[in-house]
Short mmCIF file of C-alpha atoms and ligand atoms in Angstrom, two decimals:
data_model
loop_
_atom_site.label_atom_id
_atom_site.label_comp_id
_atom_site.label_asym_id
_atom_site.label_seq_id
_atom_site.Cartn_x
_atom_site.Cartn_y
_atom_site.Cartn_z
CA MET A 237 24.35 -30.18 -102.02
CA ASN A 238 22.18 -29.20 -99.07
CA GLY A 239 19.07 -27.24 -100.00
CA SER A 240 18.18 -23.76 -98.84
CA ARG A 241 14.60 -23.18 -97.69
CA ALA A 242 13.35 -21.47 -100.84
CA HIS A 243 12.60 -23.80 -103.72
CA PRO A 244 11.22 -21.66 -106.52
CA LYS A 245 11.90 -24.03 -109.38
CA GLN A 246 10.65 -27.27 -107.89
CA ASN A 247 6.95 -27.79 -107.44
CA PRO A 248 5.96 -29.17 -104.08
CA LYS A 249 3.83 -32.26 -104.40
CA THR A 250 0.13 -31.60 -104.17
CA PRO A 251 -2.10 -33.43 -101.68
CA GLY A 252 -2.81 -36.90 -102.97
CA ASP A 253 0.53 -37.58 -104.68
CA THR A 254 1.64 -39.90 -101.89
CA PRO A 255 -0.12 -41.53 -98.97
CA PRO A 256 0.29 -39.52 -95.77
CA GLU A 257 2.72 -40.72 -93.15
CA ALA A 258 1.51 -42.22 -89.87
CA PRO A 259 0.34 -39.38 -87.59
CA GLU A 260 3.19 -39.71 -85.12
CA ASN A 261 3.65 -36.04 -84.39
CA PRO A 262 1.28 -34.76 -81.64
CA VAL A 263 0.65 -31.75 -83.89
CA VAL A 264 -1.31 -33.95 -86.30
CA ASN A 265 -3.76 -35.11 -83.63
CA ARG A 266 -4.01 -31.65 -82.13
CA LEU A 267 -4.97 -30.15 -85.51
CA LYS A 268 -7.35 -33.01 -86.30
CA ARG A 269 -9.14 -32.60 -82.95
CA ARG A 270 -9.35 -28.84 -83.38
CA ILE A 271 -10.83 -29.19 -86.87
CA LYS A 272 -13.31 -31.85 -85.70
CA THR A 273 -14.49 -29.63 -82.82
CA ASP A 274 -14.44 -26.14 -84.35
CA GLY A 275 -14.28 -26.69 -88.10
CA ALA A 276 -11.52 -25.95 -90.61
CA VAL A 277 -8.64 -23.77 -89.36
CA SER A 278 -7.01 -20.83 -91.09
CA VAL A 279 -3.77 -21.44 -92.97
CA ALA A 280 -2.15 -19.13 -90.38
CA GLU A 281 -3.31 -21.33 -87.50
CA PHE A 282 -2.17 -24.47 -89.30
CA MET A 283 1.24 -22.89 -89.87
CA ALA A 284 1.56 -21.51 -86.32
CA THR A 285 0.68 -24.90 -84.79
CA ALA A 286 2.92 -26.87 -87.17
CA LEU A 287 5.91 -24.65 -86.41
CA GLY A 288 5.39 -23.54 -82.83
CA ASP A 289 3.25 -26.12 -80.96
CA GLN A 290 4.73 -26.68 -77.50
CA ASP A 291 4.83 -30.48 -77.80
CA GLY A 292 5.41 -31.24 -81.44
CA GLY A 293 6.05 -27.94 -83.27
CA TYR A 294 8.73 -28.11 -85.93
CA TYR A 295 11.00 -25.48 -84.37
CA THR A 296 10.11 -26.38 -80.79
CA THR A 297 11.43 -29.91 -81.07
CA ARG A 298 14.52 -29.98 -83.25
CA ASP A 299 17.65 -28.51 -84.80
CA PRO A 300 16.59 -28.47 -88.47
CA PHE A 301 19.85 -27.15 -89.97
CA GLY A 302 22.56 -28.79 -92.03
CA ALA A 303 23.11 -32.01 -93.97
CA SER A 304 21.46 -34.20 -91.35
CA GLY A 305 18.53 -31.79 -90.98
CA ASP A 306 16.13 -30.27 -93.48
CA PHE A 307 17.79 -27.15 -94.91
CA THR A 308 20.78 -24.82 -94.76
CA THR A 309 20.77 -21.05 -94.31
CA SER A 310 23.35 -18.44 -95.36
CA PRO A 311 25.21 -18.25 -92.00
CA GLU A 312 25.51 -22.05 -92.08
CA ILE A 313 26.94 -21.96 -95.60
CA SER A 314 29.89 -19.69 -94.77
CA GLN A 315 31.30 -17.86 -91.75
CA VAL A 316 31.85 -14.94 -94.12
CA PHE A 317 28.13 -14.18 -94.12
CA GLY A 318 27.91 -13.50 -90.37
CA GLU A 319 31.29 -11.73 -90.30
CA LEU A 320 30.16 -9.30 -92.98
CA ILE A 321 26.87 -8.68 -91.18
CA GLY A 322 28.93 -7.93 -88.04
CA LEU A 323 30.99 -5.37 -89.93
CA TRP A 324 27.81 -3.94 -91.46
CA CYS A 325 26.55 -3.43 -87.88
CA ALA A 326 29.77 -1.59 -86.96
CA ASN A 327 29.45 0.62 -90.01
CA THR A 328 25.79 1.31 -89.27
CA TRP A 329 26.61 2.06 -85.61
CA GLN A 330 29.01 4.74 -86.89
CA SER A 331 26.24 6.14 -89.13
CA MET A 332 24.07 6.28 -85.99
CA GLY A 333 26.68 8.59 -84.40
CA SER A 334 28.54 5.83 -82.48
CA PRO A 335 26.21 5.75 -79.43
CA SER A 336 27.90 4.57 -76.22
CA ASP A 337 25.08 2.03 -75.69
CA PHE A 338 22.96 0.23 -78.23
CA ALA A 339 21.05 -3.05 -78.40
CA LEU A 340 21.97 -5.59 -81.05
CA ILE A 341 18.83 -7.72 -81.44
CA GLU A 342 18.65 -10.79 -83.67
CA LEU A 343 15.24 -12.24 -84.51
CA GLY A 344 15.08 -16.00 -85.09
CA PRO A 345 18.80 -16.71 -84.65
CA GLY A 346 18.67 -20.44 -85.50
CA ARG A 347 21.87 -22.05 -84.25
CA GLY A 348 23.35 -18.67 -83.26
CA THR A 349 25.97 -18.98 -86.00
CA LEU A 350 25.36 -15.54 -87.52
CA MET A 351 25.68 -13.84 -84.12
CA ALA A 352 28.84 -15.79 -83.22
CA ASP A 353 30.50 -14.91 -86.55
CA ALA A 354 29.35 -11.28 -86.30
CA LEU A 355 30.81 -10.93 -82.78
CA ARG A 356 34.13 -12.37 -83.94
CA ALA A 357 34.28 -9.69 -86.66
CA LEU A 358 33.23 -6.99 -84.17
CA ARG A 359 36.35 -7.68 -82.08
CA HIS A 360 38.10 -5.58 -84.70
CA VAL A 361 35.86 -2.63 -83.81
CA PRO A 362 36.10 -2.72 -79.98
CA ALA A 363 34.28 0.58 -79.40
CA CYS A 364 31.23 -0.79 -81.19
CA ARG A 365 31.50 -4.21 -79.54
CA ASN A 366 31.72 -2.60 -76.07
CA ALA A 367 28.69 -0.43 -76.76
CA ALA A 368 26.50 -3.39 -77.77
CA SER A 369 24.17 -5.32 -75.48
CA LEU A 370 23.12 -8.61 -77.09
CA HIS A 371 19.53 -9.83 -77.40
CA LEU A 372 18.15 -12.90 -79.15
CA VAL A 373 14.45 -13.38 -79.91
CA GLU A 374 13.85 -17.12 -80.01
CA THR A 375 10.85 -19.29 -79.15
CA SER A 376 12.46 -22.72 -79.62
CA PRO A 377 13.93 -24.23 -76.43
CA VAL A 378 16.07 -26.62 -78.47
CA LEU A 379 17.60 -23.80 -80.51
CA ARG A 380 18.05 -21.62 -77.42
CA ASP A 381 20.24 -24.38 -75.91
CA ILE A 382 22.34 -24.51 -79.07
CA GLN A 383 22.62 -20.69 -79.10
CA GLN A 384 23.67 -20.69 -75.43
CA ASN A 385 26.40 -23.16 -76.26
CA ILE A 386 27.83 -21.37 -79.29
CA LEU A 387 27.64 -17.99 -77.51
CA ARG A 388 28.93 -19.13 -74.12
CA GLY A 389 31.03 -16.44 -72.48
CA GLU A 390 28.92 -13.71 -74.09
CA ASN A 391 26.40 -11.70 -72.10
CA VAL A 392 23.18 -12.46 -73.99
CA THR A 393 19.54 -11.92 -73.02
CA TRP A 394 16.92 -14.18 -74.59
CA HIS A 395 13.35 -13.08 -75.33
CA SER A 396 10.26 -14.88 -76.63
CA ASP A 397 8.92 -11.70 -78.19
CA LEU A 398 10.38 -8.53 -79.59
CA PRO A 399 11.75 -6.69 -76.53
CA ASP A 400 11.16 -3.03 -75.90
CA LEU A 401 14.32 -1.67 -74.32
CA GLY A 402 13.18 1.84 -73.50
CA ARG A 403 15.17 4.56 -75.22
CA THR A 404 18.20 2.49 -76.26
CA PRO A 405 19.21 2.84 -79.91
CA VAL A 406 18.95 -0.49 -81.65
CA ILE A 407 20.17 -2.58 -84.57
CA PHE A 408 17.85 -5.44 -85.56
CA ILE A 409 18.98 -8.38 -87.69
CA ALA A 410 16.46 -10.84 -89.19
CA ASN A 411 17.79 -13.46 -91.58
CA GLU A 412 15.11 -15.89 -92.80
CA PHE A 413 12.84 -14.95 -89.91
CA LEU A 414 9.85 -13.18 -91.49
CA ASP A 415 9.20 -16.12 -93.86
CA ALA A 416 8.45 -18.30 -90.81
CA LEU A 417 5.63 -16.05 -89.61
CA PRO A 418 2.15 -17.44 -90.36
CA VAL A 419 0.18 -16.08 -93.32
CA GLN A 420 -3.52 -16.20 -94.10
CA GLN A 421 -4.68 -17.18 -97.57
CA TYR A 422 -7.69 -15.89 -99.52
CA ILE A 423 -9.04 -17.15 -102.83
CA LYS A 424 -11.11 -15.11 -105.29
CA LEU A 425 -14.43 -16.82 -105.96
CA GLU A 426 -17.27 -15.09 -107.79
CA GLY A 427 -15.55 -11.76 -107.23
CA ARG A 428 -15.22 -12.20 -103.46
CA TRP A 429 -12.01 -12.89 -101.54
CA CYS A 430 -12.92 -15.88 -99.33
CA GLU A 431 -10.57 -17.38 -96.76
CA ARG A 432 -8.72 -20.53 -97.82
CA VAL A 433 -8.67 -22.85 -94.84
CA VAL A 434 -7.35 -26.28 -93.86
CA ALA A 435 -9.89 -29.07 -93.32
CA PHE A 436 -9.47 -32.80 -92.70
CA ASP A 437 -10.50 -35.34 -95.32
CA ASP A 438 -11.60 -38.41 -93.33
CA VAL A 439 -11.99 -40.59 -96.41
CA HIS A 440 -8.35 -40.18 -97.47
CA ASP A 441 -7.11 -39.50 -93.92
CA ARG A 442 -5.26 -36.31 -94.79
CA PHE A 443 -5.41 -32.54 -94.39
CA CYS A 444 -6.76 -30.67 -97.39
CA PHE A 445 -7.48 -27.10 -98.46
CA ALA A 446 -11.08 -25.86 -98.35
CA VAL A 447 -12.83 -22.50 -98.58
CA ASN A 448 -14.77 -20.65 -95.91
CA PRO A 449 -17.04 -18.31 -97.93
CA VAL A 450 -18.17 -16.53 -94.78
CA ARG A 451 -14.72 -15.35 -93.73
CA GLN A 452 -13.67 -12.75 -96.27
CA LEU A 453 -10.70 -10.45 -96.70
CA PRO A 454 -11.50 -7.15 -94.94
CA ALA A 455 -12.48 -4.42 -97.44
CA ARG A 456 -9.55 -2.20 -96.33
CA ASP A 457 -7.11 -4.87 -97.57
CA ILE A 458 -8.66 -5.20 -101.05
CA THR A 459 -6.33 -3.21 -103.29
CA HIS A 460 -6.90 -2.26 -106.95
CA GLN A 461 -4.63 -5.15 -107.87
CA LEU A 462 -6.88 -7.58 -106.00
CA VAL A 463 -9.99 -6.10 -107.60
CA ALA A 464 -8.42 -6.75 -111.02
CA ALA A 465 -7.12 -10.24 -110.14
CA GLU A 466 -8.49 -13.23 -112.02
CA GLU A 467 -11.08 -15.58 -110.58
CA GLY A 468 -9.37 -18.37 -108.62
CA SER A 469 -6.34 -16.21 -107.70
CA ILE A 470 -4.83 -16.72 -104.25
CA PHE A 471 -3.69 -13.85 -102.07
CA GLU A 472 -1.47 -14.25 -99.02
CA HIS A 473 -2.18 -11.81 -96.23
CA ALA A 474 0.61 -11.38 -93.68
CA PRO A 475 -0.66 -9.45 -90.63
CA MET A 476 2.00 -11.00 -88.38
CA VAL A 477 4.77 -9.75 -90.65
CA GLN A 478 3.14 -6.32 -90.61
CA GLY A 479 2.92 -6.43 -86.80
CA VAL A 480 6.60 -7.28 -86.34
CA VAL A 481 7.78 -4.72 -88.91
CA ALA A 482 5.56 -2.02 -87.36
CA ALA A 483 6.93 -2.78 -83.88
CA ILE A 484 10.55 -2.66 -85.13
CA SER A 485 9.87 0.56 -87.02
CA HIS A 486 8.27 2.27 -84.01
CA GLN A 487 11.38 1.51 -81.96
CA LEU A 488 13.67 2.78 -84.72
CA PHE A 489 11.65 5.98 -85.07
CA ARG A 490 11.65 6.56 -81.30
CA ASN A 491 15.15 5.41 -80.33
CA GLY A 492 17.14 5.63 -83.55
CA GLY A 493 18.91 2.78 -85.30
CA ALA A 494 18.51 0.31 -88.13
CA GLY A 495 16.97 -3.03 -89.00
CA LEU A 496 18.36 -5.43 -91.60
CA ILE A 497 15.95 -7.93 -93.15
CA ILE A 498 17.24 -10.71 -95.38
CA ASP A 499 14.83 -13.22 -96.85
CA TYR A 500 13.36 -14.71 -99.99
CA GLY A 501 10.32 -13.04 -101.38
CA HIS A 502 8.65 -10.70 -103.84
CA THR A 503 9.65 -7.08 -104.27
CA ARG A 504 6.06 -6.08 -105.24
CA HIS A 505 2.58 -6.96 -104.07
CA SER A 506 1.51 -10.02 -105.97
CA THR A 507 -0.99 -12.83 -105.95
CA GLY A 508 -0.23 -16.54 -105.94
CA GLN A 509 0.37 -19.18 -103.34
CA THR A 510 3.90 -19.33 -101.92
CA LEU A 511 3.26 -21.46 -98.84
CA GLN A 512 5.85 -24.20 -99.08
CA ALA A 513 7.31 -26.99 -97.03
CA ILE A 514 10.73 -28.56 -96.97
CA ARG A 515 11.89 -31.77 -95.38
CA ARG A 516 15.28 -33.43 -95.65
CA HIS A 517 16.29 -30.89 -98.30
CA ARG A 518 13.32 -31.67 -100.56
CA PRO A 519 10.05 -29.84 -101.18
CA VAL A 520 7.04 -31.67 -99.76
CA ASP A 521 3.29 -31.05 -99.63
CA PRO A 522 2.78 -28.29 -97.02
CA LEU A 523 -0.18 -30.15 -95.48
CA GLU A 524 1.40 -33.60 -95.38
CA THR A 525 3.63 -33.65 -92.31
CA PRO A 526 2.77 -30.73 -90.00
CA GLY A 527 5.33 -30.50 -87.22
CA ASP A 528 7.89 -32.50 -89.20
CA SER A 529 8.53 -30.18 -92.15
CA ASP A 530 9.54 -26.52 -92.31
CA LEU A 531 6.69 -24.30 -93.50
CA THR A 532 7.35 -20.86 -94.95
CA ALA A 533 5.83 -18.24 -97.22
CA TYR A 534 7.55 -15.66 -99.41
CA VAL A 535 8.04 -12.27 -97.79
CA ASN A 536 6.24 -9.38 -99.51
CA PHE A 537 8.96 -6.71 -99.39
CA GLN A 538 6.62 -4.01 -100.70
CA LEU A 539 4.37 -4.65 -97.70
CA VAL A 540 7.39 -4.53 -95.37
CA GLY A 541 8.48 -1.21 -96.92
CA GLU A 542 5.00 0.32 -96.76
CA THR A 543 4.59 -0.75 -93.13
CA ALA A 544 7.93 0.82 -92.20
CA THR A 545 7.16 4.02 -94.13
CA ALA A 546 3.80 4.33 -92.36
CA ALA A 547 5.74 4.28 -89.08
CA LYS A 548 7.84 7.24 -90.34
CA THR A 549 11.04 5.31 -90.87
CA LYS A 550 13.27 5.29 -93.93
CA VAL A 551 13.38 2.24 -96.21
CA TRP A 552 16.50 1.10 -98.07
CA GLY A 553 16.24 -1.43 -100.91
CA PRO A 554 15.32 -4.18 -101.32
CA VAL A 555 18.48 -5.16 -103.18
CA ASP A 556 19.51 -8.62 -104.27
CA GLN A 557 21.51 -10.54 -101.66
CA GLY A 558 24.33 -11.06 -104.21
CA VAL A 559 24.62 -7.32 -104.85
CA PHE A 560 24.45 -6.47 -101.15
CA LEU A 561 27.14 -8.97 -100.16
CA GLN A 562 29.46 -7.78 -102.91
CA LYS A 563 28.96 -4.16 -101.89
CA ILE A 564 29.86 -4.97 -98.29
CA GLY A 565 33.00 -6.79 -99.35
CA ILE A 566 32.41 -10.52 -99.74
CA VAL A 567 34.94 -10.87 -102.56
CA GLU A 568 37.64 -8.98 -100.62
CA ARG A 569 36.95 -11.09 -97.51
CA ALA A 570 37.23 -14.29 -99.55
CA ASN A 571 40.55 -13.13 -101.01
CA THR A 572 41.87 -12.57 -97.48
CA LEU A 573 40.80 -16.08 -96.46
CA PHE A 574 42.45 -17.56 -99.57
CA LYS A 575 45.86 -16.32 -98.35
CA HIS A 576 45.82 -18.79 -95.45
CA ALA A 577 43.92 -21.61 -97.15
CA ASN A 578 45.03 -24.81 -98.86
CA PHE A 579 43.73 -25.90 -102.25
CA ALA A 580 40.71 -27.80 -100.87
CA GLN A 581 39.79 -24.93 -98.55
CA ILE A 582 39.98 -22.42 -101.42
CA HIS A 583 37.61 -24.63 -103.37
CA ASP A 584 35.16 -24.81 -100.42
CA ILE A 585 35.24 -21.05 -99.83
CA ARG A 586 34.64 -20.39 -103.53
CA THR A 587 31.73 -22.84 -103.66
CA ALA A 588 30.12 -21.30 -100.57
CA ILE A 589 30.48 -17.75 -101.83
CA THR A 590 29.13 -18.64 -105.25
CA ARG A 591 26.12 -20.15 -103.52
CA LEU A 592 25.49 -16.97 -101.57
CA ILE A 593 25.86 -14.50 -104.45
CA SER A 594 25.18 -16.31 -107.71
CA PRO A 595 21.89 -15.37 -109.43
CA ALA A 596 21.45 -19.08 -110.14
CA GLU A 597 21.52 -19.87 -106.43
CA MET A 598 20.69 -17.50 -103.55
CA GLY A 599 21.97 -14.25 -105.09
CA THR A 600 18.75 -12.87 -106.55
CA LEU A 601 16.00 -14.90 -104.93
CA PHE A 602 17.09 -13.57 -101.54
CA LYS A 603 16.57 -9.85 -100.98
CA VAL A 604 17.98 -7.42 -98.44
CA MET A 605 16.03 -4.47 -97.07
CA ALA A 606 16.95 -2.04 -94.31
CA ILE A 607 14.79 0.24 -92.18
CA THR A 608 16.34 3.17 -90.32
CA ASP A 609 15.40 6.33 -88.53
CA ASP A 610 15.56 9.26 -90.93
CA ARG A 611 18.79 10.76 -89.53
CA ILE A 612 20.85 8.00 -91.08
CA SER A 613 22.10 9.19 -94.44
CA HIS A 614 24.49 6.42 -95.45
CA LEU A 615 24.06 2.69 -95.20
CA ALA A 616 26.62 0.17 -96.46
CA GLY A 617 25.33 -2.14 -99.16
CA PHE A 618 22.60 0.20 -100.38
CA GLU A 619 24.72 2.78 -102.23
CA THR A 620 23.29 3.60 -105.66
CA ASP A 621 25.69 3.04 -108.55
CA SER A 622 26.56 6.27 -110.32
C1 LIG B 155 14.83 -20.54 -90.67
S1 LIG B 155 15.31 -20.22 -89.08
C2 LIG B 155 16.46 -18.92 -89.40
C3 LIG B 155 17.66 -19.08 -88.55
C4 LIG B 155 18.81 -18.11 -88.67
N1 LIG B 155 18.39 -16.74 -88.77
C5 LIG B 155 19.69 -18.48 -89.82
O1 LIG B 155 19.76 -17.72 -90.77
O2 LIG B 155 20.34 -19.53 -89.75
C6 LIG B 155 13.98 -19.40 -88.27
C7 LIG B 155 14.29 -19.03 -86.84
O3 LIG B 155 13.21 -18.28 -86.31
C8 LIG B 155 12.76 -18.87 -85.09
N2 LIG B 155 11.34 -18.56 -84.98
C9 LIG B 155 10.35 -19.00 -85.76
N3 LIG B 155 9.18 -18.42 -85.42
C10 LIG B 155 9.46 -17.59 -84.40
C11 LIG B 155 8.68 -16.68 -83.62
N4 LIG B 155 7.38 -16.54 -83.84
N5 LIG B 155 9.31 -15.96 -82.67
C12 LIG B 155 10.64 -16.10 -82.46
N6 LIG B 155 11.43 -16.94 -83.17
C13 LIG B 155 10.84 -17.68 -84.12
C14 LIG B 155 13.11 -20.33 -85.24
O4 LIG B 155 13.12 -21.04 -84.03
C15 LIG B 155 14.48 -20.20 -85.88
O5 LIG B 155 15.47 -19.85 -84.95
#
């Protein structure tokens, strides 16, 4: 079975378990040179270079999805995922008062599969489909080409950054996007939160973690929980996540609309290192093959919620992905597909849906949170059971 990007139960190897691979990727030399010239880099810079470097960055240079790639995401597991998100958008558009124009913006659309499946479902709600202008936020040229192909015939605008479309109401979708944004790490040493950085070990010819005692976590970010944390604890600070969520929230407050965030992560502030790497469906040492493995960190949903609330928007959830998908009709949709499926297809649909909703697979590790302007009073998938 192809692996998803979150691997909570398997421990990535630690530096030193295996000899590093030959530094073929230009990212390796770029990082080595940078460290030699300016000293150890932040974990955030290491992550940003490994994923987004123009010449050798992981996302810049490849299609990482599927059996022949490194991992599989929900839209790639079943068309039902994107179709249900499409219908969720239609339902949300109605809750927004059915505006005659709105922007449907997907962040980090991968192969474009979710958007293609969502648009197919939206054909059944033509008023909503006709009101939507389509926007994809994507930095990878390789993935943009694939998105252009799967969405040919559709009128799509691509952006490298979150667009600001004036006063247009908006629906944002971000599936497994926030986890790809770089995080900084801090480690508690002698009561102080010092930055954990990435250095280069010339003797063993590999990247390694180090500590920069001079760069410390700003006092405003030291919560009571961090004051009480044990010596040696690691804290992941995610200012880029905060920046994106704040920008989304400001637009929702000003223009009206909703944002749907689906990702793996923690529902509460917590300490601990979650930086992880995956390559060919297996966890690997996050420092071993920069540019050739996917690097992610768990999303802190409490931080996302607090950032959105500070921007005067309303926060829904987080709820478990399994619960959300069942509330928006995954079982009913599967039953409809069964009617036209043969025995083998029924088996495949069942396997895919189990993978998406089962607590043993993606059902509870993945969370769903929505952010809306405060006029929205009903949102599918977030109803409380009574
Ligand atoms: C793990 S993939 C998720 C793909 C897709 N949402 C899915 O579920 O299949 C992360 C996506 O975010 C894009 N990405 C990563 N960092 C980005 C950034 N800083 N700005 C825009 N897109 C980014 C990647 O190129 C890729 O399309």
